[in-house]
Amino acid sequence: MDEIKESNKGNKIDFDYILKHCDQSNHNIPYSFDKIVWKIGETYKIRIGNIYDPSKFWIVHYEKELTVFHKFINKFYNERGEDYRMPKEVIKRNRYCTVCTDGAYYRGVIVNIPSFTDVELKVVVFLFDFGFTTTVSLEDVFYLYEKLYKIPRFAIRACLTGIEPIDSDTWTSKAVEKFNELTIGKVLLCVLESRDVQMRIAYIRVGEVTPYNEIKELSNILLEEKLAKVSSGRRHKIKKSKGKLISTVRYPFLFPSHQALESGLMPSTSFVADMIKECPIPASILYRPYFKYQSP
C-alpha cells in the first residue's frame, strides 16, 4: 500500500503503459489465499464478502487493508479515471480492469461479454476483492492502474463445513437469507478445518463473539432453525432413472463451484432469487450442466 501512496504523488500518466496494457500475458494478480499461513484448527478474523449459499461464499481476512485500499482506488479514479477509461474496441474477456458500479470503483476481471453487448453495451465482471459478479456498461470500464496489479486479491473462496441442506440438493432461499443476516457487516471468527490448495478454497467453521464473550457458531443456528442438517459425509447416490434428468455430481449442494460462479457460467444469487420469485424452476433446469438426460 505504501508503494501505491508514493506513486500517486506524481500526476503524470504513463501512456506507454496504457498502450502496452493490451498485452496482459505478463500480468498475474496474486491471491490473498497464498499469502496467509494457514494452519488446521487455527482461528482467523474475517468478514464475509459475497454469499451464494453456506457452501459457496467469499471471505476477507485482511479487512482493514481492504478498507484502506478501497478508499485509495476510489480517490484515484475519481480524480484521474477519465485518463484510464478503456476504449470499447479493446474490451475483451479475461482482461483485468477497474469498473464503476453503484457509484464506487472496484478491481475486477471481465468474465463474459453477452451476445447482446452491441445493444445493451454491457459486460460481466468478477470483482475479486469482494467475491461479487456484476454487470456494467462499457463506458464504466477502465484500465487497471499499474501498481494495483501488485496488491493480492482480497476475497478468498470459502465453504461452511459440517452441515448440508435438509432433504434437498440445493440450499433453500431461507437458509441463504439467514446466513446472510448472521454475517452481514460483522467481524467474525473462523476456524480452518481443511483447505484445497489447488482451488484455493478454505473449509471453515464460522462464529460470532457474543456480548458475554462466548463464541456462537453460525452452523448451530442454522441447525437449530432447521435450515440445515449435520453433514452425513455420504455421497449423493446417482440412481438410474428412465426418461428424465438425473444428477451427474456426487455432492449437488456443493455446485455450482466457486470457479463457475466467478467465471459467469452460472447465474448469480440475485438472478436465481429473481427467477424463483417469478416461477418455480427445478434445479435440473437452473443448473443444467450438472444434470444429464437418462433415456427410457
CSV table of C-alpha atoms in Angstrom, one decimal, residues 70-289:
chain,number,residue,atom,x,y,z
A,70,HIS,CA,-10.9,0.7,-1.4
A,71,LYS,CA,-10.6,4.3,-0.3
A,72,PHE,CA,-7.4,4.7,-2.4
A,73,ILE,CA,-8.8,3.2,-5.5
A,74,ASN,CA,-11.9,5.4,-5.3
A,75,LYS,CA,-9.9,8.5,-4.7
A,76,PHE,CA,-7.6,7.7,-7.6
A,77,TYR,CA,-10.3,7.0,-10.2
A,78,ASN,CA,-12.5,9.9,-9.1
A,79,GLU,CA,-9.5,12.2,-9.8
A,80,ARG,CA,-8.0,10.5,-12.8
A,81,GLY,CA,-10.4,8.0,-14.1
A,82,GLU,CA,-11.1,9.8,-17.4
A,83,ASP,CA,-7.4,9.2,-18.3
A,84,TYR,CA,-7.8,5.5,-17.8
A,85,ARG,CA,-11.1,4.9,-19.5
A,86,MET,CA,-10.8,1.7,-21.6
A,87,PRO,CA,-11.7,2.0,-25.3
A,88,LYS,CA,-14.6,-0.2,-26.2
A,89,GLU,CA,-12.7,-1.9,-29.0
A,90,VAL,CA,-10.1,-3.3,-26.6
A,91,ILE,CA,-12.5,-4.6,-24.0
A,92,LYS,CA,-12.4,-8.4,-24.1
A,93,ARG,CA,-12.8,-11.5,-21.9
A,94,ASN,CA,-10.2,-12.2,-19.2
A,95,ARG,CA,-8.9,-8.7,-19.1
A,96,TYR,CA,-8.2,-7.1,-15.8
A,97,CYS,CA,-9.8,-3.8,-15.2
A,98,THR,CA,-11.3,-1.3,-12.8
A,99,VAL,CA,-15.1,-0.7,-13.1
A,100,CYS,CA,-17.5,1.8,-11.7
A,101,THR,CA,-20.8,0.4,-10.3
A,102,ASP,CA,-23.2,1.8,-7.8
A,103,GLY,CA,-21.1,5.0,-7.6
A,104,ALA,CA,-17.9,3.2,-6.5
A,105,TYR,CA,-14.8,1.8,-8.2
A,106,TYR,CA,-13.6,-1.8,-7.9
A,107,ARG,CA,-10.9,-4.0,-9.3
A,108,GLY,CA,-12.1,-6.9,-11.5
A,109,VAL,CA,-11.7,-9.2,-14.4
A,110,ILE,CA,-14.0,-9.3,-17.4
A,111,VAL,CA,-15.5,-12.8,-17.5
A,112,ASN,CA,-18.2,-12.5,-20.1
A,113,ILE,CA,-19.4,-10.3,-22.9
A,114,PRO,CA,-23.1,-11.2,-23.6
A,115,SER,CA,-24.2,-11.6,-27.1
A,116,PHE,CA,-26.5,-8.6,-26.7
A,117,THR,CA,-23.5,-6.3,-26.0
A,118,ASP,CA,-24.0,-4.3,-29.2
A,119,VAL,CA,-27.5,-3.4,-28.0
A,120,GLU,CA,-27.0,-3.1,-24.2
A,121,LEU,CA,-23.3,-2.2,-24.2
A,122,LYS,CA,-22.6,-4.2,-21.1
A,123,VAL,CA,-20.1,-6.7,-19.8
A,124,VAL,CA,-20.0,-9.2,-16.9
A,125,VAL,CA,-17.1,-8.6,-14.4
A,126,PHE,CA,-16.0,-10.5,-11.4
A,127,LEU,CA,-14.9,-8.2,-8.5
A,128,PHE,CA,-12.2,-10.3,-7.0
A,129,ASP,CA,-11.7,-8.2,-3.9
A,130,PHE,CA,-15.3,-8.8,-2.7
A,131,GLY,CA,-16.3,-12.0,-4.5
A,132,PHE,CA,-19.2,-10.4,-6.4
A,133,THR,CA,-20.1,-10.8,-10.1
A,134,THR,CA,-21.7,-7.7,-11.6
A,135,THR,CA,-22.8,-6.3,-15.0
A,136,VAL,CA,-21.5,-2.9,-16.0
A,137,SER,CA,-21.8,-0.6,-19.0
A,138,LEU,CA,-18.8,-0.5,-21.4
A,139,GLU,CA,-18.3,3.2,-20.6
A,140,ASP,CA,-17.7,2.3,-16.9
A,141,VAL,CA,-14.7,0.0,-17.7
A,142,PHE,CA,-11.2,1.5,-17.0
A,143,TYR,CA,-7.6,0.3,-17.3
A,144,LEU,CA,-6.2,-1.1,-14.1
A,145,TYR,CA,-3.6,1.3,-12.7
A,146,GLU,CA,-0.2,-0.5,-12.9
A,147,LYS,CA,0.5,-0.5,-9.1
A,148,LEU,CA,-2.8,-2.2,-8.4
A,149,TYR,CA,-1.5,-5.4,-10.0
A,150,LYS,CA,0.8,-5.9,-7.1
A,151,ILE,CA,-2.0,-6.0,-4.4
A,152,PRO,CA,-3.3,-9.5,-3.8
A,153,ARG,CA,-7.0,-10.3,-4.5
A,154,PHE,CA,-8.7,-9.8,-1.1
A,155,ALA,CA,-11.6,-12.2,-1.5
A,156,ILE,CA,-11.0,-15.9,-0.6
A,157,ARG,CA,-13.2,-18.8,-1.6
A,158,ALA,CA,-14.8,-20.4,1.5
A,159,CYS,CA,-17.2,-23.2,2.4
A,160,LEU,CA,-19.0,-23.8,5.7
A,161,THR,CA,-18.2,-27.3,6.9
A,162,GLY,CA,-20.2,-29.8,8.9
A,163,ILE,CA,-23.6,-29.0,7.5
A,164,GLU,CA,-25.7,-29.6,4.4
A,165,PRO,CA,-29.2,-28.8,3.1
A,166,ILE,CA,-32.2,-30.7,4.6
A,167,ASP,CA,-33.7,-33.1,2.2
A,168,SER,CA,-32.7,-31.1,-0.9
A,169,ASP,CA,-29.9,-31.0,-3.5
A,170,THR,CA,-29.6,-27.2,-3.0
A,171,TRP,CA,-29.8,-24.7,-0.1
A,172,THR,CA,-33.2,-23.0,0.4
A,173,SER,CA,-33.6,-19.3,0.0
A,174,LYS,CA,-34.4,-19.1,3.7
A,175,ALA,CA,-31.1,-20.7,4.6
A,176,VAL,CA,-29.2,-18.3,2.4
A,177,GLU,CA,-31.1,-15.3,3.8
A,178,LYS,CA,-30.4,-16.4,7.4
A,179,PHE,CA,-26.7,-17.0,6.7
A,180,ASN,CA,-26.5,-13.5,5.1
A,181,GLU,CA,-28.4,-12.0,8.1
A,182,LEU,CA,-26.0,-13.6,10.6
A,183,THR,CA,-22.9,-12.3,8.8
A,184,ILE,CA,-23.6,-9.0,7.1
A,185,GLY,CA,-21.3,-6.2,8.2
A,186,LYS,CA,-19.8,-8.2,11.1
A,187,VAL,CA,-16.2,-9.1,12.0
A,188,LEU,CA,-16.3,-12.8,12.6
A,189,LEU,CA,-14.0,-15.6,13.7
A,190,CYS,CA,-13.4,-18.7,11.6
A,191,VAL,CA,-11.6,-22.0,12.4
A,192,LEU,CA,-9.9,-23.7,9.5
A,193,GLU,CA,-11.0,-27.3,9.1
A,194,SER,CA,-9.3,-28.0,5.8
A,195,ARG,CA,-8.2,-26.4,2.6
A,196,ASP,CA,-8.0,-27.1,-1.1
A,197,VAL,CA,-4.7,-25.6,-2.1
A,198,GLN,CA,-5.2,-26.1,-5.9
A,199,MET,CA,-8.7,-24.5,-6.0
A,200,ARG,CA,-7.8,-22.0,-3.1
A,201,ILE,CA,-10.8,-22.9,-1.0
A,202,ALA,CA,-10.9,-22.6,2.8
A,203,TYR,CA,-13.3,-25.0,4.5
A,204,ILE,CA,-14.2,-23.3,7.8
A,205,ARG,CA,-16.4,-23.1,10.8
A,206,VAL,CA,-17.7,-19.5,11.5
A,207,GLY,CA,-18.6,-18.0,14.8
A,208,GLU,CA,-19.6,-14.6,16.3
A,209,VAL,CA,-18.4,-13.3,19.7
A,210,THR,CA,-21.4,-12.6,21.9
A,211,PRO,CA,-21.7,-9.8,24.5
A,212,TYR,CA,-20.9,-12.5,27.1
A,213,ASN,CA,-17.6,-13.1,25.3
A,214,GLU,CA,-18.7,-16.5,24.1
A,215,ILE,CA,-18.4,-17.8,20.5
A,216,LYS,CA,-21.7,-18.6,18.9
A,217,GLU,CA,-21.2,-20.9,15.9
A,218,LEU,CA,-23.4,-20.0,12.9
A,219,SER,CA,-23.8,-23.6,11.8
A,220,ASN,CA,-25.6,-24.3,15.1
A,221,ILE,CA,-28.0,-21.5,14.5
A,222,LEU,CA,-28.9,-22.9,11.1
A,223,LEU,CA,-29.3,-26.4,12.6
A,224,GLU,CA,-31.5,-25.0,15.5
A,225,GLU,CA,-33.8,-23.3,13.0
A,226,LYS,CA,-34.0,-26.4,10.9
A,227,LEU,CA,-32.4,-24.7,7.9
A,228,ALA,CA,-29.6,-27.3,7.7
A,229,LYS,CA,-28.6,-30.7,9.0
A,230,VAL,CA,-25.4,-32.2,10.1
A,231,SER,CA,-23.4,-33.4,7.2
A,232,SER,CA,-23.6,-37.2,6.8
A,233,GLY,CA,-20.4,-37.5,4.9
A,234,ARG,CA,-22.2,-39.8,2.5
A,235,ARG,CA,-22.1,-39.1,-1.2
A,236,HIS,CA,-25.2,-38.5,-3.2
A,237,LYS,CA,-26.4,-41.7,-4.9
A,238,ILE,CA,-26.7,-41.3,-8.6
A,239,LYS,CA,-29.7,-43.5,-9.3
A,240,LYS,CA,-30.7,-44.9,-12.6
A,241,SER,CA,-33.8,-43.2,-13.9
A,242,LYS,CA,-35.8,-43.7,-17.0
A,243,GLY,CA,-36.7,-40.7,-19.2
A,244,LYS,CA,-35.7,-37.8,-17.0
A,245,LEU,CA,-32.8,-35.6,-16.0
A,246,ILE,CA,-30.6,-37.1,-13.3
A,247,SER,CA,-27.7,-35.6,-11.3
A,248,THR,CA,-24.2,-36.1,-12.6
A,249,VAL,CA,-22.4,-34.9,-9.4
A,250,ARG,CA,-21.9,-36.7,-6.0
A,251,TYR,CA,-22.5,-33.6,-3.8
A,252,PRO,CA,-25.1,-31.5,-5.6
A,253,PHE,CA,-25.2,-28.8,-2.8
A,254,LEU,CA,-21.5,-28.0,-3.5
A,255,PHE,CA,-22.4,-26.9,-7.0
A,256,PRO,CA,-22.1,-24.7,-8.9
A,257,SER,CA,-18.5,-24.3,-8.0
A,258,HIS,CA,-16.8,-21.1,-6.9
A,259,GLN,CA,-14.9,-21.1,-10.2
A,260,ALA,CA,-18.2,-21.4,-12.2
A,261,LEU,CA,-19.7,-18.6,-10.3
A,262,GLU,CA,-16.7,-16.4,-10.8
A,263,SER,CA,-16.5,-17.0,-14.5
A,264,GLY,CA,-20.1,-16.0,-15.1
A,265,LEU,CA,-21.0,-19.5,-16.3
A,266,MET,CA,-23.7,-19.8,-13.6
A,267,PRO,CA,-26.4,-17.4,-12.5
A,268,SER,CA,-25.6,-15.1,-9.6
A,269,THR,CA,-27.5,-15.3,-6.3
A,270,SER,CA,-29.7,-12.3,-7.1
A,271,PHE,CA,-30.5,-13.7,-10.6
A,272,VAL,CA,-31.6,-17.0,-9.0
A,273,ALA,CA,-33.7,-15.2,-6.4
A,274,ASP,CA,-35.4,-13.1,-9.1
A,275,MET,CA,-36.1,-16.2,-11.3
A,276,ILE,CA,-37.5,-18.2,-8.4
A,277,LYS,CA,-39.8,-15.3,-7.4
A,278,GLU,CA,-41.3,-15.3,-11.0
A,279,CYS,CA,-41.9,-19.0,-11.1
A,280,PRO,CA,-40.6,-22.3,-9.5
A,281,ILE,CA,-37.6,-23.5,-11.5
A,282,PRO,CA,-36.3,-27.1,-11.0
A,283,ALA,CA,-32.6,-27.4,-10.1
A,284,SER,CA,-32.2,-29.7,-13.2
A,285,ILE,CA,-33.1,-26.7,-15.4
A,286,LEU,CA,-31.4,-23.9,-13.5
A,287,TYR,CA,-28.1,-25.8,-13.2
A,288,ARG,CA,-28.3,-27.7,-16.5
A,289,PRO,CA,-24.5,-28.5,-16.7
